XYZ file of C-alpha atoms in Angstrom:
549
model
C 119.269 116.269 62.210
C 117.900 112.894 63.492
C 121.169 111.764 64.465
C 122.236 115.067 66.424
C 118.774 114.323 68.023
C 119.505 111.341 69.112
C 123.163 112.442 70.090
C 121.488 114.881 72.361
C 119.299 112.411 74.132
C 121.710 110.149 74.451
C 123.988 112.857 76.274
C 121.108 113.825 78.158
C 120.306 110.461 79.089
C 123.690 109.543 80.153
C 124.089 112.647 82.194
C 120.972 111.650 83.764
C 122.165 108.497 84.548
C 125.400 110.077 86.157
C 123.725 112.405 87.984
C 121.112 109.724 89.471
C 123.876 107.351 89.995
C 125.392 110.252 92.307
C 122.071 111.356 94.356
C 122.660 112.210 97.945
C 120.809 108.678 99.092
C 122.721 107.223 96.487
C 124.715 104.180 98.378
C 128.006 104.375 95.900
C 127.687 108.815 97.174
C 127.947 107.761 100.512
C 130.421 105.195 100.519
C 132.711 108.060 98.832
C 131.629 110.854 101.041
C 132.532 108.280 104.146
C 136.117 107.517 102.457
C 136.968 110.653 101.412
C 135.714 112.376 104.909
C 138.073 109.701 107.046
C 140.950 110.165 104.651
C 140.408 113.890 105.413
C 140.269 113.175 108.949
C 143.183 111.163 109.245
C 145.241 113.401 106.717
C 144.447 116.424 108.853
C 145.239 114.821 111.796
C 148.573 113.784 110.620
C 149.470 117.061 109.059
C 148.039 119.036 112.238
C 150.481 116.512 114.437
C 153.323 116.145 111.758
C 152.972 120.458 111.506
C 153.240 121.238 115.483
C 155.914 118.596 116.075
C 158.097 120.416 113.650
C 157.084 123.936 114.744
C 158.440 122.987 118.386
C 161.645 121.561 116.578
C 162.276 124.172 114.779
C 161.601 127.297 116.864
C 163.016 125.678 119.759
C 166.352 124.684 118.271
C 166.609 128.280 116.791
C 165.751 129.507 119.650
C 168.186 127.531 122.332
C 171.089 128.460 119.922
C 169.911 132.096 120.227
C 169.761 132.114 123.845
C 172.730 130.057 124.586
C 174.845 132.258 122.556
C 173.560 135.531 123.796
C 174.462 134.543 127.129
C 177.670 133.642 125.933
C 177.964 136.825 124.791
C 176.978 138.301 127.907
C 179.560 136.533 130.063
C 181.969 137.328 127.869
C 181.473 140.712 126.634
C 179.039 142.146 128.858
C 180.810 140.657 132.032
C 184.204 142.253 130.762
C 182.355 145.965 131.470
C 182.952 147.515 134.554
C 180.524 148.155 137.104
C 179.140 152.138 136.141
C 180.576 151.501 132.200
C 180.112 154.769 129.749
C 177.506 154.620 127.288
C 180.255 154.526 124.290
C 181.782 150.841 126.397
C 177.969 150.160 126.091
C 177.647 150.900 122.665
C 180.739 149.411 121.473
C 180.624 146.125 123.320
C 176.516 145.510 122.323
C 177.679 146.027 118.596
C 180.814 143.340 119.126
C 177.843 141.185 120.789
C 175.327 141.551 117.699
C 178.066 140.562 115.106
C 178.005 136.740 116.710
C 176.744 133.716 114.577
C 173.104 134.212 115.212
C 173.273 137.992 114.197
C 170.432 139.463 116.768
C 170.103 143.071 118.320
C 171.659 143.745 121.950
C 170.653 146.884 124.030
C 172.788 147.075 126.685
C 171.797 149.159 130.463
C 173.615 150.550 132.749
C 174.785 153.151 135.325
C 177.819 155.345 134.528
C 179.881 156.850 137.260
C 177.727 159.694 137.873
C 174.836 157.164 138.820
C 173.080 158.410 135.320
C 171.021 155.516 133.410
C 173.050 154.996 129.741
C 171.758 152.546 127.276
C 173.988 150.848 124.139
C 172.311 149.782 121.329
C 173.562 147.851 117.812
C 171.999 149.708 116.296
C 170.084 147.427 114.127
C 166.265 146.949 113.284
C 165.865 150.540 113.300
C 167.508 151.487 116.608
C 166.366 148.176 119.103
C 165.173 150.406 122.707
C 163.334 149.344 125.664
C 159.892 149.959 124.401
C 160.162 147.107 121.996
C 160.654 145.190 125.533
C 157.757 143.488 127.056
C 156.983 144.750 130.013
C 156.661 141.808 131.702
C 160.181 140.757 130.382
C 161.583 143.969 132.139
C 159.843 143.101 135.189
C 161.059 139.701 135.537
C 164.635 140.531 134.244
C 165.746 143.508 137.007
C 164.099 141.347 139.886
C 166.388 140.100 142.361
C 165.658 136.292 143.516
C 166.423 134.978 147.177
C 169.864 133.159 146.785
C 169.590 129.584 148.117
C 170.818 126.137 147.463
C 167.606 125.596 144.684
C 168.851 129.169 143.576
C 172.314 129.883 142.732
C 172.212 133.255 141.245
C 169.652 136.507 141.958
C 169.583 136.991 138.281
C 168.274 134.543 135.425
C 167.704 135.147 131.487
C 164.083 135.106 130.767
C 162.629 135.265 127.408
C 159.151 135.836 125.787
C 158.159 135.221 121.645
C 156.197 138.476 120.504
C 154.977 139.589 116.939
C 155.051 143.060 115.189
C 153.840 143.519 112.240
C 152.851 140.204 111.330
C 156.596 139.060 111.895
C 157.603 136.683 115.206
C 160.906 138.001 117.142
C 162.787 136.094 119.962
C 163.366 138.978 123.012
C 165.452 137.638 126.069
C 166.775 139.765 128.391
C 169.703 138.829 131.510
C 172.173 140.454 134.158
C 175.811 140.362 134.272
C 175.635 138.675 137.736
C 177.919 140.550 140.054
C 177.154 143.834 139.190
C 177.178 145.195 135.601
C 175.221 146.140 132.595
C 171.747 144.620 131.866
C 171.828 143.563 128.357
C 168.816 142.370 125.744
C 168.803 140.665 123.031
C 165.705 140.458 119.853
C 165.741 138.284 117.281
C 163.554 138.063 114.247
C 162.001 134.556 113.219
C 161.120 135.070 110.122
C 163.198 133.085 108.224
C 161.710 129.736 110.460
C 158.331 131.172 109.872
C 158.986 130.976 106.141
C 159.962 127.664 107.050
C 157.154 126.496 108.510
C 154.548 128.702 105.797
C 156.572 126.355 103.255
C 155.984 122.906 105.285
C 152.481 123.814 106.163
C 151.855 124.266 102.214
C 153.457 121.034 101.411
C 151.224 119.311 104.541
C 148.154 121.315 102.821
C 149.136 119.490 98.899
C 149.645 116.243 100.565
C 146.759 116.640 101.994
C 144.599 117.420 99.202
C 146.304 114.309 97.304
C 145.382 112.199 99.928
C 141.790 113.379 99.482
C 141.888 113.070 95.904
C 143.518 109.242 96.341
C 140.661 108.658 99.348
C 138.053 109.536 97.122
C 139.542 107.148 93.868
C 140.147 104.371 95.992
C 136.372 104.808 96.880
C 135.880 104.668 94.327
C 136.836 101.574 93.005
C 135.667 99.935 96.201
C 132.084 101.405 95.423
C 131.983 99.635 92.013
C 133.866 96.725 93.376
C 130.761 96.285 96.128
C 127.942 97.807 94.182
C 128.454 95.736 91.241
C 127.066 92.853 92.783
C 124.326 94.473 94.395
C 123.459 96.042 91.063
C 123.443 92.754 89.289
C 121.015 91.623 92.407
C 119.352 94.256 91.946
C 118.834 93.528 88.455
C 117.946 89.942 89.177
C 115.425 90.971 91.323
C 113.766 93.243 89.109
C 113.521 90.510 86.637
C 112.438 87.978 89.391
C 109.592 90.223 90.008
C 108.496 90.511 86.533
C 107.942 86.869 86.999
C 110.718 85.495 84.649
C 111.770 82.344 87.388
C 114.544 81.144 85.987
C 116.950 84.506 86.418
C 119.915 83.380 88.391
C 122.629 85.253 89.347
C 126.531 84.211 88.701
C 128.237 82.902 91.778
C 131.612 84.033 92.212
C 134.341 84.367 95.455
C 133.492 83.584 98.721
C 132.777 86.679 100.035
C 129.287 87.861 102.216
C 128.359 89.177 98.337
C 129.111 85.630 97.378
C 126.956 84.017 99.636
C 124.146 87.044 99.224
C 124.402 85.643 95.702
C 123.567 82.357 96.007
C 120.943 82.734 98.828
C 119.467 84.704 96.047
C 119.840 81.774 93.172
C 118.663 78.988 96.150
C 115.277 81.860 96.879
C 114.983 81.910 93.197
C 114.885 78.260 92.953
C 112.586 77.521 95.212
C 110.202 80.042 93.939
C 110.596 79.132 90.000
C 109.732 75.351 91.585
C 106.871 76.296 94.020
C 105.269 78.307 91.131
C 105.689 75.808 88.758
C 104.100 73.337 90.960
C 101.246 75.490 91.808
C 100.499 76.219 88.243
C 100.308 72.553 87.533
C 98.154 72.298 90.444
C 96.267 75.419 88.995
C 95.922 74.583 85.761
C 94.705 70.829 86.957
C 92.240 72.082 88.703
C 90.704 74.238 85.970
C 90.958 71.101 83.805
C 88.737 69.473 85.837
C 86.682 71.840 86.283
C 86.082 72.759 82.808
C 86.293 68.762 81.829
C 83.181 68.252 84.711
C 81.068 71.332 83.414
C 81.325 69.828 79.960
C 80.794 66.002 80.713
C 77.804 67.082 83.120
C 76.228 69.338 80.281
C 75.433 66.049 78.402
C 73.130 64.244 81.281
C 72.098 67.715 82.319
C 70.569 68.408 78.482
C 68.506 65.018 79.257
C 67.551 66.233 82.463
C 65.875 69.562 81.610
C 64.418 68.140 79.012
C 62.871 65.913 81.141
C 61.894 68.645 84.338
C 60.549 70.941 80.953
C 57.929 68.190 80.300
C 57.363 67.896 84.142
C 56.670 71.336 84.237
C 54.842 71.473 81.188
C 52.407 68.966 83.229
C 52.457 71.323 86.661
C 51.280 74.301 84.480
C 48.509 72.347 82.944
C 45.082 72.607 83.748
C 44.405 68.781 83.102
C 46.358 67.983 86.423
C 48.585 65.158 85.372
C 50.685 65.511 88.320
C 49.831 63.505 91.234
C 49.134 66.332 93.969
C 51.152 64.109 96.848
C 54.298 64.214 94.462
C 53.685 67.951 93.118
C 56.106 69.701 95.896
C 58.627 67.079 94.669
C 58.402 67.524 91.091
C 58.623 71.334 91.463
C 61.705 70.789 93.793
C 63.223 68.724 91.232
C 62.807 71.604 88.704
C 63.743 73.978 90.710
C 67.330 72.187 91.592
C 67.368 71.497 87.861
C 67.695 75.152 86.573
C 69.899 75.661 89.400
C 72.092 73.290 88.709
C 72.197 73.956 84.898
C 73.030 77.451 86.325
C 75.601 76.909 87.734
C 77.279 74.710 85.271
C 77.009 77.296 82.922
C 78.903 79.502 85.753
C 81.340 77.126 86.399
C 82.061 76.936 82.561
C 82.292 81.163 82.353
C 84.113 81.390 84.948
C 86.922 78.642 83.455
C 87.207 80.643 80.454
C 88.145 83.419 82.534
C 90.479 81.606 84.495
C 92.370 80.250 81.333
C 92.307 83.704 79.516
C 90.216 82.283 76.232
C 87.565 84.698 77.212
C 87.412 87.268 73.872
C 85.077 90.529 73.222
C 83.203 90.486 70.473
C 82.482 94.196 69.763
C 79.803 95.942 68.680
C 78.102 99.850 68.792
C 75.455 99.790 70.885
C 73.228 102.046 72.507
C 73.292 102.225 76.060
C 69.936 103.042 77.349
C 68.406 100.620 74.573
C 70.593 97.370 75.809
C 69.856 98.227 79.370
C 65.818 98.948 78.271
C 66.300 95.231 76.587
C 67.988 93.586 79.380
C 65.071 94.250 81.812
C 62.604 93.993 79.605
C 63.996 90.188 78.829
C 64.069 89.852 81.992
C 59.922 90.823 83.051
C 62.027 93.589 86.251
C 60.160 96.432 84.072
C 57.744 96.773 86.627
C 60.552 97.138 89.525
C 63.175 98.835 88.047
C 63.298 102.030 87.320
C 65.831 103.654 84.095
C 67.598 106.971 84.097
C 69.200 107.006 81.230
C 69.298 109.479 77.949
C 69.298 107.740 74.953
C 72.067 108.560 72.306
C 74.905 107.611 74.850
C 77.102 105.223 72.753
C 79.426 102.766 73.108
C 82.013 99.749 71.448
C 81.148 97.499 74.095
C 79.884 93.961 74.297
C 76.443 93.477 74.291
C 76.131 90.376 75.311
C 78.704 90.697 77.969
C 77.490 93.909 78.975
C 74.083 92.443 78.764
C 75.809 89.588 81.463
C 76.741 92.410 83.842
C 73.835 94.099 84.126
C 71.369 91.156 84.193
C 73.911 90.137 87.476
C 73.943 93.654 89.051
C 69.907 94.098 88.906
C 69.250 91.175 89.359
C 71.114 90.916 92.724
C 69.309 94.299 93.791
C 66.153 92.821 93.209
C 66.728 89.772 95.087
C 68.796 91.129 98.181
C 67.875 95.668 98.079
C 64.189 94.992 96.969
C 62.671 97.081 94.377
C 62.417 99.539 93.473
C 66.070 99.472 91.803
C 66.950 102.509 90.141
C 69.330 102.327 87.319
C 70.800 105.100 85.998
C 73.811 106.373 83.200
C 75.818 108.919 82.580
C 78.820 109.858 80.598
C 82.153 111.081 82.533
C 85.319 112.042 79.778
C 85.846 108.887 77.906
C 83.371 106.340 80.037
C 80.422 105.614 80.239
C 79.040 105.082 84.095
C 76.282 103.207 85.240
C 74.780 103.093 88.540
C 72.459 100.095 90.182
C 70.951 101.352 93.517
C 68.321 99.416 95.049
C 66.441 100.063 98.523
C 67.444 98.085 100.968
C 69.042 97.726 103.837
C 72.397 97.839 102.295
C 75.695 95.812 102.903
C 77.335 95.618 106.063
C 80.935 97.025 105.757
C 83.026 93.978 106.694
C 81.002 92.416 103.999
C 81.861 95.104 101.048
C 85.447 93.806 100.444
C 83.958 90.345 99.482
C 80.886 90.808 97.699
C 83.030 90.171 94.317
C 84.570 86.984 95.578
C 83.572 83.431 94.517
C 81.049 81.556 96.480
C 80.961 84.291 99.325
C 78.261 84.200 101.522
C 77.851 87.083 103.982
C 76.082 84.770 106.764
C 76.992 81.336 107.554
C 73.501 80.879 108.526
C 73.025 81.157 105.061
C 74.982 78.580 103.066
C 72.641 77.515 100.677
C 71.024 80.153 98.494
C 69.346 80.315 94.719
C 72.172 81.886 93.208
C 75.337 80.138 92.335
C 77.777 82.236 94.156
C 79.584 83.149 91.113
C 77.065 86.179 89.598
C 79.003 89.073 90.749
C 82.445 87.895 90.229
C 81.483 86.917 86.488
C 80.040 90.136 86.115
C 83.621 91.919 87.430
C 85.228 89.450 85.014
C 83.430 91.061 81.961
C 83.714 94.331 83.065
C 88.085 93.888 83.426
C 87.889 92.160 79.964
C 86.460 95.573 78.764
C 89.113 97.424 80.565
C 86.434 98.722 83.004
C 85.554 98.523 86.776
C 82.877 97.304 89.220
C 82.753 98.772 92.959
C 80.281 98.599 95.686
C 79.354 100.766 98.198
C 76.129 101.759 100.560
C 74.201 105.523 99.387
C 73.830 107.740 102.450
C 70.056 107.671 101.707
C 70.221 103.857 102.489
C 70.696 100.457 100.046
C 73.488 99.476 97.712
C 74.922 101.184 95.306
C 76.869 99.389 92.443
C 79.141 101.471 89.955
C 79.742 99.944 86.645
C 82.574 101.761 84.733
C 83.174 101.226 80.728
C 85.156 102.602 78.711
C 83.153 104.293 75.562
C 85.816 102.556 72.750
C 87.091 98.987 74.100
C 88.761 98.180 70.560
C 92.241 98.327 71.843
C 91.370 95.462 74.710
C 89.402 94.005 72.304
C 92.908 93.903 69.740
C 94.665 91.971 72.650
C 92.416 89.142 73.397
C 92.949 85.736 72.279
C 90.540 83.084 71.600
C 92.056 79.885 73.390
C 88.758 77.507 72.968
C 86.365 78.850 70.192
C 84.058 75.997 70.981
C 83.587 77.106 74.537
C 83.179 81.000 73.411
C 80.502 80.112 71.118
C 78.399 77.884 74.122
C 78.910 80.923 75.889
C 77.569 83.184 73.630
C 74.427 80.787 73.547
C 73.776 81.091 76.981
C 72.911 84.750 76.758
C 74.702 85.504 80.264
C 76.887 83.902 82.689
C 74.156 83.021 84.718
C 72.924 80.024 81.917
C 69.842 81.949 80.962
C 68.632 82.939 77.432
C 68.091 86.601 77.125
C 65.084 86.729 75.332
C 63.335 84.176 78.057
C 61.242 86.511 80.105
C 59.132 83.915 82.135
C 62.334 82.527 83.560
C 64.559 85.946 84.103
C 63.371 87.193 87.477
C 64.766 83.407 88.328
C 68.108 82.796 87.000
C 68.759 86.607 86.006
C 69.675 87.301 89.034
C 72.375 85.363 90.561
C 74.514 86.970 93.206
C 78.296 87.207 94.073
C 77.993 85.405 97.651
C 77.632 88.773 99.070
C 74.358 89.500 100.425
C-alpha cells in the first residue's frame, strides 16, 4: 500500500511538474508555440504557392490541348459542312469531332436550306444542348467583330470554366469563319480536379510533418537554451539562500556562456564582500563585547565608590561639602548611567552573536507585570488591566526586561498615567502600554526600535542609553513574538507586545554560545543594568528608551 502511495505521488508530482513546466508564461511554451507557428506559416505559405502554381499548370495545359484540338476539329470537320448543312451532317460530323484524343462533347448550330435553326449533338453527358451554355459564352461567340489589321477574323473561340454539381467542365464555343455551323465544345475536369484533391492532400501531410518536425526541433532548442538558464536559475536560488560559494560551470562561448560567468564573477564578488563585512562585523562585536567586559572591572570600583558618595548625600550628618554637592550627585548620576549602558552594550552583543537563550518558565501574566511595577515604585502611575489566570511559557526575566523598557519609556516620554492592559487572542497573549501624551510623530514611528535613535537632534544627550526599546524587540523575537508602535486616536502612544502563550519550540532552537555572559545577564535583572527587586532606583534606570521619543 505504502509503495502504491508513493507511486501515486510520485506520478502526480511528475505530472505536476510537466504540466508547470508547460504553463502558458512558461518560456520553453513559448519558444515552441513561436517555432511551431512560423513553421506553420512558412509551410502554408509554401503549400498555398507550391498548390496554385500547379493548379495553373495543370488546368491550363489540359485546357490549351482541349481548345487547340477542338478548333482543329472545327477547321477540319466543321469547316468541311456546307453553308445551310442538315441536322443529320450536324449530327454525324459533331460525333466524328467528339471521338478525338481529348474525348469532349460538340453541339454543333446551324441553318439548313429552309433557313430553319438545326442543332447536332454527340450525344454524350446526357444529351450536351445550349442551356448548359453560358450565356455570356453565347453572347460573345455569335458576335461579329470589326475586321481590321489588329483583327483578322469576325469570329474568335472564347471559353469560360463553370461547375455543376460540384464537378468543373471546360465550355468553348467558335465559328466556322466563312459561313458555316457554330460548334461547342464541354469538357469535364474532373479527372485534374482529382489531381489536384490528391496534391493538395499530400501539401496538407507535408504540412502537418513539418509542424510536427517545427515543434521537435523546438524542442530541443528549448532545452538546449533553457538548460542554462535553469541551472542559473538554480544558482541563483541557492545564491539567495546565502550559500556564496555556488558557481556555475562555464562552458562555450556563447551569450549563455558569458551570462554564466558574469554570474560566477557577481557571485565572487559577493561571497568576498560578505566575507569581508562579516569579519568587519564580527570585529566590531568583539570589541564591543571585549570593552563592555574590560570596563565592568573599573566600573565595579567606581559604583562602589559613587554608593558611598551617595550614602554621604543622603545622610543627615552632611559630610558632603555643599560647594562640591552638585558635583558629587553629577558624578553619580553619570555613574549609573554609564553602568547602564554597559550592561546594554553587553545585551545587546549577545543578541548580535546569537548566544542569547530563553530560559522558560510558567508564569502568570498579570502577577509578573503586578511585580515588575511594583519593583519598580510606577504603582502609583500606572494603571493594570489585566485578569489574572492568563498563563504563559515565557521568560520572566526577559519578559520582565520588556516590560520594565515599554513602561518605563511611557512614563518618561507619554507621562502617567500609563495604562497597561492584557488580553488573550487564539494562541497569544497581547499586551498593551498606552500612556498620555502627546504621542509620536509619524516620521518618527519607523525608528523608535532602532539603536541610539533620537527623534530631535536638539536632543542628543538623554538619560536613557538609546538601546531600551531595541533590547526589548530583541527579547520579544527570541520568544517568537512582536513589538509595534503606533499613536491611539484618543491621543499618546500605544505599544503592542505580542507573545506567544507556549515558546518551548523557540526555546528548543536556541543555543547558548557564552554561558558566562548569559548568567551576568541574568544578574542584571533587565537589559537596562538594573536589579529587579531595587525599587528606590527603578523609576531611574527602569526606564530606558529606544532613541525614539
Amino acid at each position: 500500500m505504502t509503495d502504491r502511495h508513493g507511486g501515486l505521488r510520485g506520478w502526480a508530482s511528475g505530472r505536476k511538474g510537466s504540466l508547470s513546466r508547460l504553463r502558458f508564461t512558461s518560456l520553453r511554451l513559448r519558444l515552441v508555440v513561436v517555432f511551431a507557428l512560423v513553421a506553420l506559416t512558412a509551410a502554408v505559405s509554401a503549400s498555398g504557392i507550391a498548390y496554385w502554381l500547379n493548379r495553373e499548370a495543370v488546368l491550363t495545359r489540359t485546357q490549351d490541348a482541349v481548345l487547340r484540338d477542338f478548333q482543329q476539329e472545327m477547321h477540319n470537320r466543321a469547316g468541311a459542312l456546307p453553308v445551310h448543312p442538315t441536322q443529320d451532317q450536324l449530327q454525324r460530323t459533331a460525333g466524328q469531332m467528339a471521338g478525338s484524343s481529348q474525348r469532349f462533347s460538340v453541339l454543333l448550330a446551324g441553318q439548313d436550306a429552309d433557313g430553319r435553326v438545326v442543332y447536332g449533338s454527340s450525344g454524350g453527358l446526357s444529351g450536351f444542348s445550349l442551356k448548359d451554355v453560358p450565356r455570356s459564352l453565347l453572347t460573345a461567340v455569335n458576335k461579329e467583330q470589326p475586321v481590321s489589321s489588329a483583327n483578322k477574323a469576325p469570329y474568335h473561340l472564347y471559353w469560360q470554366r463553370v461547375t455543376e454539381h460540384g464537378t468543373p467542365y471546360l465550355v468553348a464555343g467558335t465559328r466556322v469563319i466563312g459561313g458555316g455551323p457554330t460548334g461547342y465544345m464541354l469538357k469535364s475536369l474532373e479527372p485534374e480536379a482529382k489531381d489536384l484533391n490528391s496534391l493538395a492532400w499530400s501539401l496538407g501531410i507535408a504540412t502537418a510533418l513539418a509542424l510536427v518536425g517545427a515543434a521537435l526541433l523546438a524542442q530541443a532548442a528549448a532545452t538546449t537554451v533553457l538548460k542554462p538558464v535553469h541551472r542559473l536559475g538554480v544558482a541563483a536560488r541557492r545564491l539567495g539562500e546565502g550559500k556564496l560559494d555556488t558557481r556555475l560551470r562555464v562552458s562555450g562561448t556563447d551569450e549563455l556562456a558569458d551570462l554564466s560567468r558574469t554570474f560566477n564573477n557577481a557571485a565572487e564578488a559577493l561571497e568576498k564582500r560578505v566575507a569581508d563585512m562579516a569579519a568587519r562585523d564580527d570585529a566590531s562585536r568583539r570589541f564591543v563585547a571585549d570593552m563592555s567586559h574590560e570596563l565592568r572591572t573599573p566600573l565595579t570600583a567606581i559604583t562602589a565608590v559613587t554608593e558611598v558618595l551617595e550614602e554621604e548625600l543622603d545622610s543627615e550628618s552632611g559630610g558632603i561639602d555643599p560647594m562640591i554637592e552638585p558635583a558629587v550627585r553629577l558624578v553619580v548620576s553619570e555613574t549609573r548611567r554609564l553602568n547602564d549602558l554597559v550592561e546594554n552594550l553587553m545585551e545587546v552583543t549577545r543578541f548580535d552573536a546569537g548566544t542569547a537563550r530563553l530560559v522558560l518558565d510558567d508564569v502568570d501574566v498579570a502577577d509578573q507585570i503586578t511585580a515588575c511595577i511594583d519593583a519598580r515604585a510606577w504603582l502609583d502611575a500606572v494603571e493594570l488591566d489585566a485578569e489574572r489566570g492568563i498563563h504563559a511559557r515565557l521568560d520572566p526575566r526577559r519578559l520582565d526586561v520588556i516590560l520594565a523598557n515599554l513602561i518605563g519609556n511611557a512614563l518618561k516620554h507619554g507621562g502617567s498615567p500609563v495604562r497597561v492592559s492584557v488580553r488573550e487572542a487564539d494562541d497569544e497573549v497581547v499586551i498593551q502600554v498606552r500612556d498620555h501624551g502627546p504621542g509620536i510623530p509619524e516620521d518618527v514611528l519607523p525608528h523608535v526600535f532602532d539603536r541610539f535613535y533620537k527623534a530631535s537632534a536638539s536632543r542628543p544627550r538623554s538619560e536613557g542609553s538609546g538601546l531600551g526599546l531595541s533590547i526589548a524587540l530583541n527579547n520579544a523575537h527570541i520568544h517568537g513574538g512582536d513589538i509595534t508602535a503606533g499613536n491611539s486616536p484618543e491621543g499618546g502612544a500605544v505599544f503592542t507586545l505580542r507573545l506567544p502563550r507556549d515558546a518551548s519550540a523557540l526555546a528548543e532552537q536556541t543555543t547558548e554560545g557564552d554561558g558566562n555572559g548569559e548568567d551576568k545577564g541574568r544578574n542584571q535583572g533587565d537589559g537596562s543594568g538594573e536589579s529587579a527587586g531595587t525599587a528606590k532606583d527603578g523609576g531611574r534606570n527602569g526606564s530606558p528608551k529606544g532613541g525614539a521619543r
